[in-house]
CSV table of C-alpha atoms and ligand atoms in Angstrom, one decimal:
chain,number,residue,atom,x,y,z
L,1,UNK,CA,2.2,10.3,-18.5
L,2,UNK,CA,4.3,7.6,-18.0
L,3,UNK,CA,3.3,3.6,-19.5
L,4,UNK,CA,2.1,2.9,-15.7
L,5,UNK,CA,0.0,5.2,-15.4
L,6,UNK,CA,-1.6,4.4,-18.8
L,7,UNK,CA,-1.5,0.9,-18.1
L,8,UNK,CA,-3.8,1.7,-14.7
L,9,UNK,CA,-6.1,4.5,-16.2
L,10,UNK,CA,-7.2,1.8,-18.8
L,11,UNK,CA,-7.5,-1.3,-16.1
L,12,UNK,CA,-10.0,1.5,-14.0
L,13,UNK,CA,-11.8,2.6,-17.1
L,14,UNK,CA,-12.2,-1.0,-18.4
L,15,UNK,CA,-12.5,-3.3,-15.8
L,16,UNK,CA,-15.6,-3.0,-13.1
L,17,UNK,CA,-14.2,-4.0,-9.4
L,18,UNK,CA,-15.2,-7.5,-9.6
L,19,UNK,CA,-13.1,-7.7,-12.9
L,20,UNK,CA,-10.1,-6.9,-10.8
L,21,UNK,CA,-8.2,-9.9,-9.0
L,22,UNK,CA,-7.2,-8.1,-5.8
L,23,UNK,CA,-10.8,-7.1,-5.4
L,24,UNK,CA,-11.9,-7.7,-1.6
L,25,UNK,CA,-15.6,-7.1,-0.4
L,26,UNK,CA,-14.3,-6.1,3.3
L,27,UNK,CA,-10.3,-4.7,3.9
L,28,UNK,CA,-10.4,-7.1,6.8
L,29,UNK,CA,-6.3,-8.5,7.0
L,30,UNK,CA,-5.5,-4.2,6.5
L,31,UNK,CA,-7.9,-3.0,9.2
L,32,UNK,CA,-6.7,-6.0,11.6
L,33,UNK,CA,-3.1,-5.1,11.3
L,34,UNK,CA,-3.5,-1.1,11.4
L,35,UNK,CA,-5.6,-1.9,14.7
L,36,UNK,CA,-2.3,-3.5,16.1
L,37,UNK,CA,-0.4,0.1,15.1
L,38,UNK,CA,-2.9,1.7,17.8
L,39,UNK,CA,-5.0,4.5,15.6
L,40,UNK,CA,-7.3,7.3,17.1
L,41,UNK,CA,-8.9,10.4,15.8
L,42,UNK,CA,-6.0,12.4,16.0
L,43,UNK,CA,-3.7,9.9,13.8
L,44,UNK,CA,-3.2,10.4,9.9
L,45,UNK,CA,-3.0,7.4,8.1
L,46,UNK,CA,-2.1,7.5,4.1
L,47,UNK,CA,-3.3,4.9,1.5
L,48,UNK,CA,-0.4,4.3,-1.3
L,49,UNK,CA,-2.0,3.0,-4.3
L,50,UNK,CA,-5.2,3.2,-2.9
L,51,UNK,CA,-7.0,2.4,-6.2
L,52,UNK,CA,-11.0,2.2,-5.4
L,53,UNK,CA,-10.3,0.0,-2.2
L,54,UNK,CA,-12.4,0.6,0.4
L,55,UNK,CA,-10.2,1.1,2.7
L,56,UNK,CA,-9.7,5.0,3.4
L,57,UNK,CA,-13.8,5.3,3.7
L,58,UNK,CA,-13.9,2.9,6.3
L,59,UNK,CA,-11.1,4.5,8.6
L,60,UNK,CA,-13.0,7.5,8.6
L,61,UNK,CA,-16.1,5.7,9.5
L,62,UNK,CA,-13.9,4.2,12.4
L,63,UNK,CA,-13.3,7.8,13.7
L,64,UNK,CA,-10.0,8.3,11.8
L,65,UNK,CA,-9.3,11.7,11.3
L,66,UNK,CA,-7.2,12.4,8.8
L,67,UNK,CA,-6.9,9.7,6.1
L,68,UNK,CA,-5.2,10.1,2.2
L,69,UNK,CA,-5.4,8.1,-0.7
L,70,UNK,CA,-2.3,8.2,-3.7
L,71,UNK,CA,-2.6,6.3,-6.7
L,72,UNK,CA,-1.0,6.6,-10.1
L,73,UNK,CA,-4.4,6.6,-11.6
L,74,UNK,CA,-6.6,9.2,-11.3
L,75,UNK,CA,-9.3,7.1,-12.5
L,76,UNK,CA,-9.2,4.5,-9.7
L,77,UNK,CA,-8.7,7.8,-7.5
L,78,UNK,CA,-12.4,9.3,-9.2
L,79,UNK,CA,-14.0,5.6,-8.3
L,80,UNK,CA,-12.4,5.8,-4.8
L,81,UNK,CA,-15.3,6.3,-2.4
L,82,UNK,CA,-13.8,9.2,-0.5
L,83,UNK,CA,-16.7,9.3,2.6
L,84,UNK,CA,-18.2,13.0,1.1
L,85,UNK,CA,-14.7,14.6,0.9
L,86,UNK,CA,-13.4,13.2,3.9
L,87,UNK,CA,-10.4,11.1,2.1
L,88,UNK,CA,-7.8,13.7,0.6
L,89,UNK,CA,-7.0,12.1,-3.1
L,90,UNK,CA,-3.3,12.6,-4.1
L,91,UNK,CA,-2.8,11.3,-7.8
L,92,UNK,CA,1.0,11.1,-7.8
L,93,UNK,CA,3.6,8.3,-8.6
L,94,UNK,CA,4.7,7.0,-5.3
L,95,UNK,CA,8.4,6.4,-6.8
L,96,UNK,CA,8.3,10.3,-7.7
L,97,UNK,CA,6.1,11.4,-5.0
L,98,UNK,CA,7.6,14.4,-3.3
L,99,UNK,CA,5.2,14.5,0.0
L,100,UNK,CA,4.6,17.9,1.1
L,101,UNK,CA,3.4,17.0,4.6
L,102,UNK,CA,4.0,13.3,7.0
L,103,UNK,CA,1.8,10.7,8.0
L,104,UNK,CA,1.6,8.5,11.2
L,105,UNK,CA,0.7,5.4,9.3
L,106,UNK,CA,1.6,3.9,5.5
L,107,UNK,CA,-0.5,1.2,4.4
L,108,UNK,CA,0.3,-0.4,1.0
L,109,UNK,CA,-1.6,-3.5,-0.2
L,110,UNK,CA,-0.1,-4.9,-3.5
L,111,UNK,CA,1.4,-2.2,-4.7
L,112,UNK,CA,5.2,-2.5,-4.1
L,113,UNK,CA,5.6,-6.1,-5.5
L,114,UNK,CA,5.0,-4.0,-8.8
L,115,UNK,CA,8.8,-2.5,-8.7
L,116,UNK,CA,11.7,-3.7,-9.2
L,117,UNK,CA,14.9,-2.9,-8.8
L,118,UNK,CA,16.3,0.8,-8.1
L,119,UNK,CA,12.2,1.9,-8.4
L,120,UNK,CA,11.9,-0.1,-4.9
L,121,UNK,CA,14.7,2.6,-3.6
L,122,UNK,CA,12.9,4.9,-5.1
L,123,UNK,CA,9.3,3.8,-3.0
L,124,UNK,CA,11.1,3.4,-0.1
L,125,UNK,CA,13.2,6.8,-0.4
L,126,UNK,CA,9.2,8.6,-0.1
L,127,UNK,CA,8.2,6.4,2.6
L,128,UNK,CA,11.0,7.6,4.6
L,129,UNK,CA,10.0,11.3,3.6
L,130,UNK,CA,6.4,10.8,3.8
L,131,UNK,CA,6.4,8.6,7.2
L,132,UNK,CA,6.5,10.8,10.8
L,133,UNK,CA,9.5,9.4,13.3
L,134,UNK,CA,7.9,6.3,15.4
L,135,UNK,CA,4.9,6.1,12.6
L,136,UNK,CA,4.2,2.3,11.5
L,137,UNK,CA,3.5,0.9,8.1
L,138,UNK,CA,1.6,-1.9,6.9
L,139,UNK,CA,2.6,-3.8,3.2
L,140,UNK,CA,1.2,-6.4,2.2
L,141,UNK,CA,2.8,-7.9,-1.0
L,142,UNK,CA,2.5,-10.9,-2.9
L,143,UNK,CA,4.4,-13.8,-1.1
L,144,UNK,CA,7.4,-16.2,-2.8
L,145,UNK,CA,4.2,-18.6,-3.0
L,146,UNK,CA,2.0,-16.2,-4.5
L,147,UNK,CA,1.6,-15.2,-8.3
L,148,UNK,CA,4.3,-13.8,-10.8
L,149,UNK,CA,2.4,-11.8,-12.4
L,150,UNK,CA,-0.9,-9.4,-11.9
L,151,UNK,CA,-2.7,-7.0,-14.5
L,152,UNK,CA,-0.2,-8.2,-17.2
L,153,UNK,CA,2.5,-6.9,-15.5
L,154,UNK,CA,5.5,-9.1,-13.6
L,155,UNK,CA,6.0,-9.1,-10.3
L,156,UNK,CA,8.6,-9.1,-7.6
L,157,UNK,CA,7.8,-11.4,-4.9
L,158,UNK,CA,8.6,-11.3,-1.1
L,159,UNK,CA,9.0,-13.8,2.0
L,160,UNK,CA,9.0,-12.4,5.5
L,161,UNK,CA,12.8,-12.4,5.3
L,162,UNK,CA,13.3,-10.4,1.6
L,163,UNK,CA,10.3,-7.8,2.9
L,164,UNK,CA,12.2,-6.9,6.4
L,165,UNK,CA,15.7,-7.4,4.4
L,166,UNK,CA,14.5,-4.6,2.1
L,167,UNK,CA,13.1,-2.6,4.9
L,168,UNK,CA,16.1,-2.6,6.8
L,169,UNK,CA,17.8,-0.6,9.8
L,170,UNK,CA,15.4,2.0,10.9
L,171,UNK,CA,12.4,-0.2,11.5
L,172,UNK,CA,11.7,-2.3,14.6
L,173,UNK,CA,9.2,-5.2,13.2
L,174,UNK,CA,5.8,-5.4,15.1
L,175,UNK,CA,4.6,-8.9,13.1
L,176,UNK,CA,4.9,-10.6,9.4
L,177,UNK,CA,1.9,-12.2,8.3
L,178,UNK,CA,1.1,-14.4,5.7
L,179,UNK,CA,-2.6,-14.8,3.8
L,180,UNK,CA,-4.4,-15.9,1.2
L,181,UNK,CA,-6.2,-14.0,-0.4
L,182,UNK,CA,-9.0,-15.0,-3.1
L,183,UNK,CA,-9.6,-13.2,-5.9
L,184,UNK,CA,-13.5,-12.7,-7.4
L,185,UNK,CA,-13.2,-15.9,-9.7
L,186,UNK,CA,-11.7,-18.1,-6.5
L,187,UNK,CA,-7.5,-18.1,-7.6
L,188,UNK,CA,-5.8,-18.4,-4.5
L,189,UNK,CA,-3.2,-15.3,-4.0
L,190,UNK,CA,-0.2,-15.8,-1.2
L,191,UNK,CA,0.6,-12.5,0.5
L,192,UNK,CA,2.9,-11.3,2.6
L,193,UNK,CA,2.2,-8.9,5.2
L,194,UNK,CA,4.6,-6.8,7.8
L,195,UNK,CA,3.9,-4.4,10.1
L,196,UNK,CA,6.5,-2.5,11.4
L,197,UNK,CA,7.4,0.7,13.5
L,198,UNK,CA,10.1,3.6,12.6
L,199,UNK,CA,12.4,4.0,15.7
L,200,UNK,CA,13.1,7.2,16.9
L,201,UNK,CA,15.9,9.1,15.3
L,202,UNK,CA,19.2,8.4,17.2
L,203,UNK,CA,20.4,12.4,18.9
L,204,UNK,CA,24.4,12.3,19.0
L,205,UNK,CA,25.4,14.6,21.6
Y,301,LIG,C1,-3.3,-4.3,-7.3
Y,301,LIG,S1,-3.9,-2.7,-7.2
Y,301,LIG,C2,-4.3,-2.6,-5.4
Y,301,LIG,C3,-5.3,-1.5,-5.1
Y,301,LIG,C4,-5.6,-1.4,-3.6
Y,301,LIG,N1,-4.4,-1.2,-2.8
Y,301,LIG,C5,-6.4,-2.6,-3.1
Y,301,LIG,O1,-5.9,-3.3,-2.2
Y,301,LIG,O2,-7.5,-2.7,-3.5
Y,301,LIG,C6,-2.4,-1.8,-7.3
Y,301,LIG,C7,-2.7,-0.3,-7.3
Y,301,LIG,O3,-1.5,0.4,-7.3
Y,301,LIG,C8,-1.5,1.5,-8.2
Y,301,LIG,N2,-0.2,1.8,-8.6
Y,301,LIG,C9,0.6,1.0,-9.4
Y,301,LIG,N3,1.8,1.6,-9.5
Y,301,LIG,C10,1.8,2.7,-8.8
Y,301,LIG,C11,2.8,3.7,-8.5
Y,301,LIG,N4,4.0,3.6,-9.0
Y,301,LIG,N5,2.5,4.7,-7.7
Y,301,LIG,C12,1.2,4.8,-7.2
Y,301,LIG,N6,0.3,3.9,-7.4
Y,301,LIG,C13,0.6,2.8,-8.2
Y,301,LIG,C14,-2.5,1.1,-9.3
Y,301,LIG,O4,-3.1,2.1,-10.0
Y,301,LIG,C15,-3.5,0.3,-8.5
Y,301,LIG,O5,-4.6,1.0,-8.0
């Protein structure tokens, strides 16, 4: 066990959901911007660092099929309404993650802006082996406005340039984003969000 995941098995054991700063009642800015990726029954769609949002139960009560849920802690992962079984719970370190299967969609919300340095390689080396060719992604992180700090722990912070800087070549960019979000005691939060699409793998003939 590494100090992260310590760190996040005691905020899920200690800390209720209103006690927790990126605590939203509905996933609305997520849900909006998956929409735009086009989703149906057939598409699988994996939450990284899920935590107990409620995000993963309310694809599959759109008609998603096939939605996942990772998180370093498998606390948050045990609080994680998972619609009666329908959410498959993957308790793995998303910087060590070794997927054994792809997805057509990656949704992070404040997860990555927790990294730094060669462990953002790391993230971005398993989204590129987790992620099917032409699947999109949705991150949301916090913005260069936003805070520099969350849960005790320091943050990296993103504009719309650093985010699709970091993303880089094989990505076409559907839309950045930027919103506030407002944590259960009112602080205002400054995110960042992209949405972007994997381009088909170039064939040399
Ligand atoms: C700020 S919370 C956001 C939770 C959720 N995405 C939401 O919007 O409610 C960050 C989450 O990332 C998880 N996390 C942090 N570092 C991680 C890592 N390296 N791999 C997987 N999950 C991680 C934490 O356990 C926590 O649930």
């Amino acid at each position: 066990m590494t100090r992260f995941t310590s760190h996040w098995e005691k905020v899920y054991i200690e800390n209720s959901a209103l006690e927790t700063s990126w605590y939203e009642e509905s996933p609305a800015v997520s849900l909006e911007l998956l929409e735009l990726t086009g989703m149906n029954a057939d598409t699988s769609v994996i939450d990284v660092g899920a935590g107990r949002s409620s995000l993963p139960a309310t694809l599959v009560g759109r008609g998603v099929g096939d939605v996942s849920a990772l998180d370093i802690s498998a606390e948050a992962l045990r609080q994680l309404d998972d619609a009666n079984g329908r959410v498959a719970r993957v308790v793995a370190d998303v910087t060590e993650w070794r997927p054994a299967r792809t997805f057509d969609r990656w949704h992070d919300r404040a997860v990555l802006h927790f990294l730094h340095s060669e462990q953002t390689l790391a993230y971005r080396d398993t989204l590129l082996n987790a992620l099917n060719p032409r699947g999109s992604l949705v991150i949301g992180v916090f913005a260069d406005t936003g805070p520099e700090s969350c849960s005790g722990l320091p943050v990296t912070r993103y504009s719309e340039t650093d985010l699709v800087t970091w993303l880089g070549e094989p990505f076409d960019i559907v839309t950045t984003r930027r919103h506030t979000h407002h944590t259960p005691w009112s602080s205002a939060q400054d995110f960042v969000w992209v949405v972007a699409r994997r381009r088909d793998p170039v064939v040399f003939q």
